[in-house]
């Protein structure tokens, strides 16, 4: 089960109508700053988090009397916008200027509902409508919730080094952290699964080899237990190894199995270039095992390696988000070199030209 499409209208940087289709394998988002890559990942993460809510959450859900609408105070939007949204039941939606629609697909012929969100001009009112033409009553419209989607969002900021007391503080006091930064600590602190699947064992072995150990949580801190028995606090570990270590812990906790989704914002942060192909190979392996992956990156090597290392067993799609006079547009391609208006490629070519010019400087008389 995977996300196959998103439609957005006038939401934050997405002015006007915006639509984007995804593949069930690896989706690589590129584009200049301010084109909405991170926002898009968060929108999709909101939708998957909402799929894990239940009708039993009486304080979060309220059914409208009609059979077509379901109005909700979604906890993930509530947190993201600082608790400013309110329940909205007025049928006059003239105040709403933003809409988001997220669609899912399944390997079977099962018809799945769409999640539609409306956001008001000042971001203080949220309306969610779950639409499924195959369903005939309001309770069945909760199929989006009942069809659980396990997803994980890895933010650009490294968070496990700051985990001691973080969740307790977050429960008691408002702290200026994005919900994705809180969620990743919560998910990393989960207990490891009792059984490890065959596919997980393969990837865990690769990750352990790179970090020379395993990642453990003692109830207060994360640390890496090295193969020689040494224990290194996560904050003292090399920053690149922390990224691989986090991936190891999420996989060991059972969060990156088949039919799960991984969102990763700028995985190249603090990662030595020599580890980029290692990371790409591991993500491609996860995709082969049934994990749908979304990566937002500014790094030429990350994007290029996904194209160079992929094989026929996993789909990879590149999405270039671009600013235009009418808003954000997306151009997608199955091959990196076929992506139009690719600024990563242009930056690489500009660097090559600069190196050639520098090498030729002072040798004009010899030519």
Coordinates of C-alpha atoms in Angstrom, one line a residue:
X1 CA 0.0 0.0 0.0
X2 CA 1.5 3.4 -1.0
X3 CA 0.7 7.0 -1.5
X4 CA 0.2 7.6 -5.2
X5 CA -0.9 11.2 -5.6
X6 CA -1.2 14.5 -3.8
X7 CA -3.3 17.6 -4.9
X8 CA -2.8 21.0 -3.2
X9 CA -4.4 24.3 -3.7
X10 CA -3.1 27.6 -2.2
X11 CA -1.4 26.0 0.8
X12 CA 1.7 27.9 2.0
X13 CA 4.2 28.0 -0.9
X14 CA 1.9 26.0 -3.2
X15 CA 0.0 28.9 -4.8
X16 CA -2.8 27.9 -7.2
X17 CA -3.3 24.3 -8.2
X18 CA -0.6 21.7 -7.7
X19 CA -0.6 18.0 -8.3
X20 CA 2.0 15.3 -8.1
X21 CA 2.1 11.5 -8.8
X22 CA 4.5 9.2 -7.0
X23 CA 5.9 5.7 -7.5
X24 CA 5.6 2.9 -4.9
X25 CA 9.4 2.7 -4.6
X26 CA 11.8 5.6 -4.1
X27 CA 10.7 9.2 -4.7
X28 CA 13.6 11.7 -4.9
X29 CA 12.5 15.4 -4.5
X30 CA 14.9 18.0 -5.8
X31 CA 14.6 21.7 -6.4
X32 CA 15.9 25.1 -5.1
X33 CA 15.2 26.5 -1.7
X34 CA 11.6 27.6 -1.1
X35 CA 10.0 25.2 -3.6
X36 CA 8.1 23.3 -0.9
X37 CA 10.1 20.0 -0.7
X38 CA 9.9 19.8 3.1
X39 CA 6.4 21.1 3.2
X40 CA 5.3 18.4 0.8
X41 CA 6.9 15.7 2.9
X42 CA 5.1 17.0 6.0
X43 CA 1.7 17.1 4.2
X44 CA 2.1 13.5 3.3
X45 CA 3.3 12.6 6.8
X46 CA 0.2 14.3 8.3
X47 CA -2.0 12.2 6.1
X48 CA -0.3 8.9 7.1
X49 CA -0.4 9.9 10.8
X50 CA -4.1 10.6 10.5
X51 CA -4.6 7.1 9.1
X52 CA -3.5 5.8 12.5
X53 CA -6.3 7.7 14.4
X54 CA -9.4 5.9 15.5
X55 CA -13.0 6.8 16.0
X56 CA -12.4 6.0 19.7
X57 CA -10.6 9.3 20.0
X58 CA -13.8 11.1 20.9
X59 CA -12.0 14.3 21.8
X60 CA -10.4 14.5 18.3
X61 CA -13.3 13.4 16.1
X62 CA -16.8 14.8 15.5
X63 CA -19.1 13.3 12.8
X64 CA -21.2 15.7 10.8
X65 CA -24.9 14.7 10.4
X66 CA -24.5 14.3 6.7
X67 CA -23.1 11.1 5.1
X68 CA -20.4 12.9 3.1
X69 CA -18.5 15.0 5.5
X70 CA -16.3 14.3 8.5
X71 CA -14.9 17.3 10.4
X72 CA -11.9 16.8 12.6
X73 CA -9.3 18.6 14.7
X74 CA -6.3 16.7 13.4
X75 CA -3.7 16.5 16.1
X76 CA -0.8 16.7 13.6
X77 CA -2.0 20.0 12.0
X78 CA -2.9 21.3 15.5
X79 CA 0.6 20.8 16.7
X80 CA 2.2 22.1 13.5
X81 CA 0.3 25.3 13.6
X82 CA 0.8 25.9 17.3
X83 CA -2.7 24.9 18.5
X84 CA -4.5 27.7 16.6
X85 CA -7.0 25.6 14.7
X86 CA -10.6 25.2 15.7
X87 CA -13.4 22.8 14.8
X88 CA -15.3 24.1 11.9
X89 CA -18.8 22.9 10.9
X90 CA -20.1 25.8 8.9
X91 CA -21.1 24.7 5.4
X92 CA -20.2 28.1 4.1
X93 CA -16.5 27.5 3.2
X94 CA -15.8 30.9 1.6
X95 CA -13.1 31.4 4.3
X96 CA -11.2 28.4 3.0
X97 CA -8.5 29.1 0.4
X98 CA -6.3 26.0 0.7
X99 CA -7.0 22.4 -0.1
X100 CA -4.9 19.2 0.1
X101 CA -5.9 15.8 -1.3
X102 CA -3.8 12.7 -0.7
X103 CA -4.6 9.4 -2.5
X104 CA -3.4 5.9 -1.7
X105 CA -3.1 2.9 -3.9
X106 CA -3.0 -0.8 -3.1
X107 CA -1.6 -3.8 -4.9
X108 CA -5.1 -5.4 -4.9
X109 CA -8.2 -4.1 -6.5
X110 CA -9.4 -2.6 -3.2
X111 CA -10.8 0.9 -3.5
X112 CA -9.2 3.2 -1.0
X113 CA -10.6 6.6 0.1
X114 CA -8.9 10.0 -0.4
X115 CA -8.1 12.4 2.4
X116 CA -9.1 15.9 1.6
X117 CA -8.1 18.9 3.8
X118 CA -9.2 22.5 3.7
X119 CA -7.2 25.2 5.5
X120 CA -8.4 28.7 6.2
X121 CA -6.6 31.9 5.2
X122 CA -5.2 32.5 8.7
X123 CA -4.5 28.9 9.4
X124 CA -6.9 28.8 12.3
X125 CA -9.6 26.5 10.9
X126 CA -9.1 23.1 9.5
X127 CA -11.7 21.0 7.7
X128 CA -11.0 17.4 6.6
X129 CA -13.3 15.5 4.3
X130 CA -12.8 11.8 3.7
X131 CA -14.2 10.8 0.4
X132 CA -14.8 7.3 -0.8
X133 CA -17.5 6.7 -3.5
X134 CA -17.7 3.1 -2.6
X135 CA -18.8 3.8 1.0
X136 CA -22.4 4.8 1.8
X137 CA -22.3 6.0 5.4
X138 CA -20.3 8.3 7.5
X139 CA -18.8 5.7 9.8
X140 CA -17.4 3.8 6.8
X141 CA -15.8 7.0 5.7
X142 CA -13.4 6.5 8.5
X143 CA -11.8 3.8 6.4
X144 CA -8.8 6.1 5.9
X145 CA -8.2 5.8 9.7
X146 CA -9.0 2.1 9.9
X147 CA -6.5 1.3 7.1
X148 CA -3.4 1.8 9.3
X149 CA -0.4 3.3 7.6
X150 CA 2.9 3.0 9.4
X151 CA 5.2 5.9 8.5
X152 CA 8.3 7.5 9.8
X153 CA 9.6 11.1 9.2
X154 CA 13.3 11.7 9.7
X155 CA 13.8 15.5 9.9
X156 CA 17.0 17.3 8.8
X157 CA 18.0 18.0 12.4
X158 CA 19.7 15.2 14.3
X159 CA 17.5 14.7 17.4
X160 CA 18.7 11.5 19.3
X161 CA 21.6 13.3 20.9
X162 CA 19.1 15.6 22.7
X163 CA 16.7 12.9 23.7
X164 CA 17.3 12.8 27.5
X165 CA 14.1 14.2 29.1
X166 CA 13.0 15.7 25.8
X167 CA 9.6 13.9 25.6
X168 CA 8.8 14.5 29.3
X169 CA 9.5 18.2 28.8
X170 CA 7.4 18.3 25.6
X171 CA 4.5 16.8 27.5
X172 CA 4.6 19.5 30.3
X173 CA 5.7 22.6 28.5
X174 CA 5.4 24.1 25.0
X175 CA 8.8 23.9 23.3
X176 CA 9.8 25.3 19.9
X177 CA 10.3 22.1 18.1
X178 CA 8.5 20.8 15.0
X179 CA 6.3 17.7 15.7
X180 CA 8.4 15.6 13.3
X181 CA 11.4 16.3 15.6
X182 CA 9.4 15.0 18.6
X183 CA 8.1 12.0 16.7
X184 CA 11.4 10.7 15.6
X185 CA 12.6 10.5 19.3
X186 CA 9.4 8.8 20.3
X187 CA 9.8 6.2 17.5
X188 CA 13.5 5.6 18.2
X189 CA 12.7 5.0 21.9
X190 CA 10.3 2.2 21.1
X191 CA 11.2 -1.3 22.3
X192 CA 12.9 -3.5 19.7
X193 CA 10.7 -6.1 18.0
X194 CA 11.0 -9.7 19.5
X195 CA 11.5 -11.2 16.0
X196 CA 13.6 -9.8 13.2
X197 CA 12.5 -10.6 9.6
X198 CA 14.9 -12.0 7.1
X199 CA 14.9 -8.8 5.1
X200 CA 15.6 -6.7 8.2
X201 CA 18.5 -8.9 9.2
X202 CA 20.2 -8.2 5.9
X203 CA 19.9 -4.4 6.2
X204 CA 20.8 -4.4 9.9
X205 CA 24.0 -6.3 9.2
X206 CA 25.0 -3.7 6.6
X207 CA 24.3 -0.8 8.9
X208 CA 26.1 -2.5 11.8
X209 CA 29.1 -3.1 9.7
X210 CA 29.3 0.7 8.8
X211 CA 28.8 1.9 12.4
X212 CA 30.9 -0.9 13.9
X213 CA 28.2 -1.9 16.4
X214 CA 24.5 -1.6 17.3
X215 CA 22.3 1.2 18.7
X216 CA 20.8 0.8 22.2
X217 CA 18.6 3.0 24.4
X218 CA 19.0 2.6 28.2
X219 CA 15.9 4.6 29.1
X220 CA 17.8 7.8 29.2
X221 CA 20.3 8.0 26.4
X222 CA 21.0 6.5 23.1
X223 CA 24.5 5.0 22.6
X224 CA 26.4 2.8 20.1
X225 CA 27.7 -0.4 21.5
X226 CA 30.8 -1.2 19.4
X227 CA 31.8 -4.7 18.4
X228 CA 34.7 -4.5 20.9
X229 CA 32.3 -3.8 23.8
X230 CA 32.9 -0.1 24.1
X231 CA 29.8 2.1 24.6
X232 CA 29.8 5.5 22.8
X233 CA 27.1 8.0 23.7
X234 CA 25.2 9.1 20.6
X235 CA 26.3 12.7 21.0
X236 CA 29.9 11.6 20.8
X237 CA 29.5 9.4 17.8
X238 CA 30.5 10.7 14.3
X239 CA 27.7 12.7 12.8
X240 CA 27.5 10.6 9.7
X241 CA 27.4 7.4 11.7
X242 CA 24.5 8.9 13.7
X243 CA 22.4 8.9 10.6
X244 CA 23.1 5.3 9.9
X245 CA 22.6 4.5 13.5
X246 CA 19.2 6.1 13.6
X247 CA 18.2 4.0 10.6
X248 CA 19.5 0.9 12.4
X249 CA 17.3 1.7 15.4
X250 CA 14.2 2.4 13.4
X251 CA 14.6 -0.8 11.5
X252 CA 15.3 -2.8 14.7
X253 CA 12.1 -1.3 16.2
X254 CA 10.1 -2.8 13.3
X255 CA 9.2 0.6 11.7
X256 CA 10.7 0.0 8.3
X257 CA 9.1 -3.3 7.2
X258 CA 7.0 -4.0 4.1
X259 CA 4.0 -1.6 3.6
X260 CA 5.5 1.2 5.6
X261 CA 6.6 4.7 4.4
X262 CA 9.8 6.5 5.2
X263 CA 10.0 10.3 4.7
X264 CA 13.6 11.7 5.0
X265 CA 14.4 15.4 4.7
X266 CA 18.0 16.1 3.6
X267 CA 19.7 12.8 4.5
X268 CA 23.0 14.3 3.2
X269 CA 23.3 16.6 6.2
X270 CA 26.6 15.9 8.0
X271 CA 27.1 12.8 5.9
X272 CA 30.6 12.3 4.4
X273 CA 30.4 11.9 0.6
X274 CA 32.0 8.4 0.9
X275 CA 28.9 7.2 2.9
X276 CA 26.4 8.5 0.3
X277 CA 26.5 5.3 -1.9
X278 CA 26.2 3.2 1.3
X279 CA 23.1 5.1 2.4
X280 CA 21.6 4.9 -1.1
X281 CA 22.2 1.2 -1.4
X282 CA 20.5 0.7 2.0
X283 CA 17.4 2.8 1.0
X284 CA 17.1 0.9 -2.3
X285 CA 17.3 -2.4 -0.3
X286 CA 14.5 -1.1 2.0
X287 CA 12.4 -0.2 -1.1
X288 CA 12.9 -3.7 -2.5
X289 CA 11.5 -5.0 0.8
X290 CA 8.3 -3.0 0.3
X291 CA 9.1 0.4 2.0
X292 CA 7.9 3.4 0.0
X293 CA 10.5 6.1 0.4
X294 CA 10.4 9.9 0.0
X295 CA 13.7 11.8 0.1
X296 CA 14.1 15.5 -0.3
X297 CA 17.7 16.5 -1.1
X298 CA 19.9 19.3 -2.3
X299 CA 22.8 17.0 -2.9
X300 CA 23.9 16.0 -6.4
X301 CA 25.6 12.8 -5.2
X302 CA 22.5 11.6 -3.4
X303 CA 20.3 12.1 -6.4
X304 CA 22.8 10.7 -8.9
X305 CA 23.6 7.6 -6.9
X306 CA 19.9 6.7 -6.8
X307 CA 20.0 6.7 -10.6
X308 CA 23.3 4.9 -10.9
X309 CA 22.7 2.1 -8.2
X310 CA 19.0 1.2 -8.9
X311 CA 18.1 -1.9 -10.7
X312 CA 14.9 -3.3 -12.2
X313 CA 13.7 -4.7 -8.9
X314 CA 12.8 -1.2 -7.5
X315 CA 11.1 1.8 -9.0
X316 CA 12.9 5.2 -8.6
X317 CA 11.2 8.5 -9.6
X318 CA 12.8 12.0 -9.6
X319 CA 10.6 15.0 -9.0
X320 CA 12.0 18.5 -9.7
X321 CA 10.0 21.2 -7.9
X322 CA 10.3 24.6 -9.6
X323 CA 9.2 28.2 -8.9
X324 CA 7.2 29.7 -11.8
X325 CA 5.2 32.9 -12.2
X326 CA 2.0 31.1 -11.3
X327 CA 3.3 29.0 -8.4
X328 CA 5.2 25.8 -7.8
X329 CA 5.3 23.2 -10.6
X330 CA 6.8 19.7 -10.7
X331 CA 8.5 17.9 -13.5
X332 CA 9.1 14.1 -12.9
X333 CA 11.1 11.5 -14.7
X334 CA 12.2 7.9 -14.1
X335 CA 15.8 8.8 -15.1
X336 CA 17.9 11.6 -13.4
X337 CA 19.3 12.9 -16.7
X338 CA 15.8 13.2 -18.1
X339 CA 14.7 15.7 -15.4
X340 CA 14.1 19.1 -17.1
X341 CA 15.5 22.3 -15.6
X342 CA 17.6 20.4 -13.1
X343 CA 19.5 22.9 -11.0
X344 CA 21.6 20.2 -9.4
X345 CA 22.9 19.2 -12.8
X346 CA 23.5 22.8 -13.7
X347 CA 25.5 23.4 -10.5
X348 CA 27.6 20.4 -11.2
X349 CA 28.3 21.6 -14.8
X350 CA 29.2 25.1 -13.5
X351 CA 31.6 23.6 -11.0
X352 CA 33.3 21.5 -13.8
X353 CA 33.6 24.6 -16.0
X354 CA 35.1 26.5 -13.1
X355 CA 37.7 23.8 -12.5
X356 CA 38.6 23.7 -16.2
X357 CA 39.0 27.4 -16.3
X358 CA 41.2 27.4 -13.2
X359 CA 43.3 24.6 -14.7
X360 CA 43.7 26.5 -17.9
X361 CA 44.6 29.8 -16.2
X362 CA 48.2 30.8 -16.9
X363 CA 48.6 28.2 -19.7
X364 CA 47.3 30.4 -22.5
X365 CA 50.8 30.9 -24.0
X366 CA 51.4 27.2 -24.2
X367 CA 48.3 26.5 -26.3

